[in-house]
XYZ file of C-alpha atoms in Angstrom:
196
model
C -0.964 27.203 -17.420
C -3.576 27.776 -15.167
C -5.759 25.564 -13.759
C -9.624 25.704 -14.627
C -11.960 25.704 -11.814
C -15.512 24.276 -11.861
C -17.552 26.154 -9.991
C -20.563 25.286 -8.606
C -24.281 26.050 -10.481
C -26.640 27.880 -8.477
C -30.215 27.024 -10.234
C -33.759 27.391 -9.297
C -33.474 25.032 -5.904
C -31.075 27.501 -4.485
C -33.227 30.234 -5.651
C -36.302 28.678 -3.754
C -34.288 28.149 -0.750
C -33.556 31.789 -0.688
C -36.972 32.401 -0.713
C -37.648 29.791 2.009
C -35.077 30.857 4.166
C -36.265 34.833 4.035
C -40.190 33.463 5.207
C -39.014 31.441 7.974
C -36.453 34.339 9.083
C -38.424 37.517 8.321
C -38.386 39.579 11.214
C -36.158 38.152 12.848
C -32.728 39.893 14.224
C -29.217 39.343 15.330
C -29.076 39.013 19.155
C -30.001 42.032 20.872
C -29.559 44.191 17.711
C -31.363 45.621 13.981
C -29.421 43.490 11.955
C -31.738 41.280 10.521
C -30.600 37.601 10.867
C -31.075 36.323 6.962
C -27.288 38.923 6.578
C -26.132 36.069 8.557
C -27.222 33.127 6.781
C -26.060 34.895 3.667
C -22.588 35.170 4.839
C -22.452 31.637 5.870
C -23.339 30.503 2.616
C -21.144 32.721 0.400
C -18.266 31.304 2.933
C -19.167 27.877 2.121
C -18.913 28.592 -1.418
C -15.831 30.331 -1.326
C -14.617 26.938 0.243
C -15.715 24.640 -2.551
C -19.192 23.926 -1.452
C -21.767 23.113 -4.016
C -25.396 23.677 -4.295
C -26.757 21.354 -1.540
C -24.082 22.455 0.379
C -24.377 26.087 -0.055
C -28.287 25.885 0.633
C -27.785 23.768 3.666
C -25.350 26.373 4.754
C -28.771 29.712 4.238
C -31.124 26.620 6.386
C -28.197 25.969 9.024
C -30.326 28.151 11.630
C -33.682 26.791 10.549
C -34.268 23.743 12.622
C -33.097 25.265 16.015
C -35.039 28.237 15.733
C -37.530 28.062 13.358
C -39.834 24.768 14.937
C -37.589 21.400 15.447
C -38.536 18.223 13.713
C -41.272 19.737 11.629
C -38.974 22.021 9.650
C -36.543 19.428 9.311
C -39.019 17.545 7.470
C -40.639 20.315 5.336
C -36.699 21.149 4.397
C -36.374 17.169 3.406
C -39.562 17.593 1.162
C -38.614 20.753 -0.508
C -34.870 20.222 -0.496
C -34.131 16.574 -0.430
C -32.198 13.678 1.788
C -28.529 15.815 2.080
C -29.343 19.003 2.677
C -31.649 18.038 5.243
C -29.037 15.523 6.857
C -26.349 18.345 7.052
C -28.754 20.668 8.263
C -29.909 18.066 11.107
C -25.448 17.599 11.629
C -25.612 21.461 12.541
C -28.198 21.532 14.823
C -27.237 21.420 18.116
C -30.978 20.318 19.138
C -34.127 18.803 17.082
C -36.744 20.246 19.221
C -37.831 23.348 20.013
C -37.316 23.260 23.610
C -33.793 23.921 24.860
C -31.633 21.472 27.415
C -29.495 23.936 29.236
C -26.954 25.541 27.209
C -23.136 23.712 28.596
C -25.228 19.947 27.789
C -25.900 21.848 24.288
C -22.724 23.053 23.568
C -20.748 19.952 24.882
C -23.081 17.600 22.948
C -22.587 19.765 20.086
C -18.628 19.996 20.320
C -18.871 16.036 20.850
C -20.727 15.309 17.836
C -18.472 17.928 15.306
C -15.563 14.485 15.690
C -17.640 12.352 13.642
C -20.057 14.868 11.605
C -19.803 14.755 8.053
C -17.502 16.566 5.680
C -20.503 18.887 4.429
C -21.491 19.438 7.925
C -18.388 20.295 9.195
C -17.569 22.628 6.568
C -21.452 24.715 6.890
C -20.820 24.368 10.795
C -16.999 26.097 10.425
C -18.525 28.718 8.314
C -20.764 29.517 10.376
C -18.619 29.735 13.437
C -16.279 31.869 11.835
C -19.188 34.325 11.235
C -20.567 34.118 14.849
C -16.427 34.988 15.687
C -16.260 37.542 13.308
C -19.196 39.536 14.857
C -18.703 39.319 18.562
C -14.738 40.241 18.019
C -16.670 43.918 16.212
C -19.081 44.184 18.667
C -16.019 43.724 21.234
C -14.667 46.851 19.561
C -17.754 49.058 19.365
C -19.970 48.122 22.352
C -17.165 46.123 25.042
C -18.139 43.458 27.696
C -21.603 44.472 27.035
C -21.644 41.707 23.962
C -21.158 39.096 26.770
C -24.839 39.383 27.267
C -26.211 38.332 24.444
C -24.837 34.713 25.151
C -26.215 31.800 27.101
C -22.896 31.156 28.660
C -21.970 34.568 29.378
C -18.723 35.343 28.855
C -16.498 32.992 30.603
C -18.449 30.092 28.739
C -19.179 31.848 25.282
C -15.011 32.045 25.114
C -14.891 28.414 26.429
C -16.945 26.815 23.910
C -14.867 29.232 20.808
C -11.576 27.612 22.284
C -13.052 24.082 22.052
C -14.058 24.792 18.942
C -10.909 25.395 17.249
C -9.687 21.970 19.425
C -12.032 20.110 17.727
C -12.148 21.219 14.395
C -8.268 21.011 14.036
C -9.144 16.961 14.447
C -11.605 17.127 11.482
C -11.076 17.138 7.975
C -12.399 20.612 7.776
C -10.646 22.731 5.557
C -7.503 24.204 7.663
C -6.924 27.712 6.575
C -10.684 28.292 7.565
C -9.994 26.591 11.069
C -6.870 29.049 10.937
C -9.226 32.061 10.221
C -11.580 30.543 13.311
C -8.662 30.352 15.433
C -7.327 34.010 14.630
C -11.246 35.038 15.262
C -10.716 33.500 18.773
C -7.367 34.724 19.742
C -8.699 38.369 18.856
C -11.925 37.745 20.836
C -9.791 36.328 23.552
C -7.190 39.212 23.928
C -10.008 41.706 23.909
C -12.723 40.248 26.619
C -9.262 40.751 29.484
C-alpha cells in the first residue's frame, strides 16, 4: 500500500510573499544577463518544496536574496513584520551579510561557509537549494558562453570553483538532505571538468 504524503498548503501568506518578492526584485537581472532574477527565486523555492519544505520554508526560500541585495537590516525587519519570527530567522541564516555594504568577497564567503556547520535545518535546506541553482546555471553558461561566465563572479574563477568545492565539504557535515548535496556535488564536478 502506498504511503500518503502530506503536502504542504500554500495560502494567502505565500501568495503575498510572491507579490513582495516580485516589488523588491522587479527589474532586476541575473548577473550580466536578461534573465530576470525573480526565475531564480522561483526555482529555489519549488526545490525546497520538492524537498519537504513547508510554507515558511518555501517563502523564506522566494526572500533568500532579499536582505543582501535588496537594503540589509531594514528588509529583514519589514520581512519579520509581514512574514513573521522563522521566515525572517532563516532568511537572516542565508545571508551572507546584514548590511548593505559588502566586506570583501573571500571574508564573505569563508564567514558564510563557517556559519552553514551550525545553521539551522530550514536554513540549510533554502541555502542548498539555492546553491544547487547558482551550480546549475554557471555549469549552462559554461556550455554556451565558456570562461567568459568567470566574470560575472567576485572571486573569479579560481575562487568561484573554490568556494562550490567547500560547499559540498560542508554541507556533507550537515543534516541537509543528501541526495540534494549529491545533486550539488554532481553540479560541481561538471562545473569543475569544464572551467580546465
Amino acid at each position: 500500500m502506498a504511503r500518503s504524503v502530506a503536502w504542504p498548503r500554500l495560502g494567502r501568506k505565500f501568495q503575498q510573499a510572491l507579490r513582495y518578492v516580485h516589488r523588491l526584485h522587479r527589474g532586476q537581472y541575473r548577473k550580466r544577463t536578461r534573465i530576470p532574477y525573480i526565475g531564480h527565486l522561483l526555482v529555489v523555492a519549488g526545490l525546497v518544496l520538492e524537498y519537504g519544505g513547508d510554507e515558511d520554508l518555501a517563502i523564506a526560500a522566494l526572500l533568500h536574496d532579499a536582505v543582501e541585495d535588496q537594503g540589509g537590516r531594514k528588509t529583514l525587519a519589514q520581512i519579520r513584520r509581514r512574514f513573521g519570527g522563522r521566515v525572517a530567522s532563516i532568511v537572516g541564516e542565508c545571508s551572507d551579510r546584514l548590511t548593505v555594504r559588502k566586506s570583501p568577497w573571500r571574508v564573505r564567503k569563508e564567514t558564510y561557509l563557517t556559519h552553514l556547520r551550525t545553521a539551522s535545518e530550514g536554513a540549510l535546506l533554502v541555502s542548498l537549494a539555492d546553491k544547487v541553482h547558482n551550480a546549475s546555471t554557471i555549469v549552462k553558461d559554461l556550455h554556451r558562453v565558456g570562461d567568459r561566465v568567470w566574470s560575472r563572479f567576485g572571486g573569479g574563477k579560481a575562487g568561484t570553483l573554490w568556494y562550490y568545492r567547500r560547499l559540498v565539504d560542508t554541507f556533507r557535515q550537515t543534516t541537509a538532505p543528501a541526495d540534494l548535496v549529491g545533486e550539488l556535488a554532481r553540479r560541481v564536478s561538471q562545473m569543475h571538468r569544464l572551467a580546465r
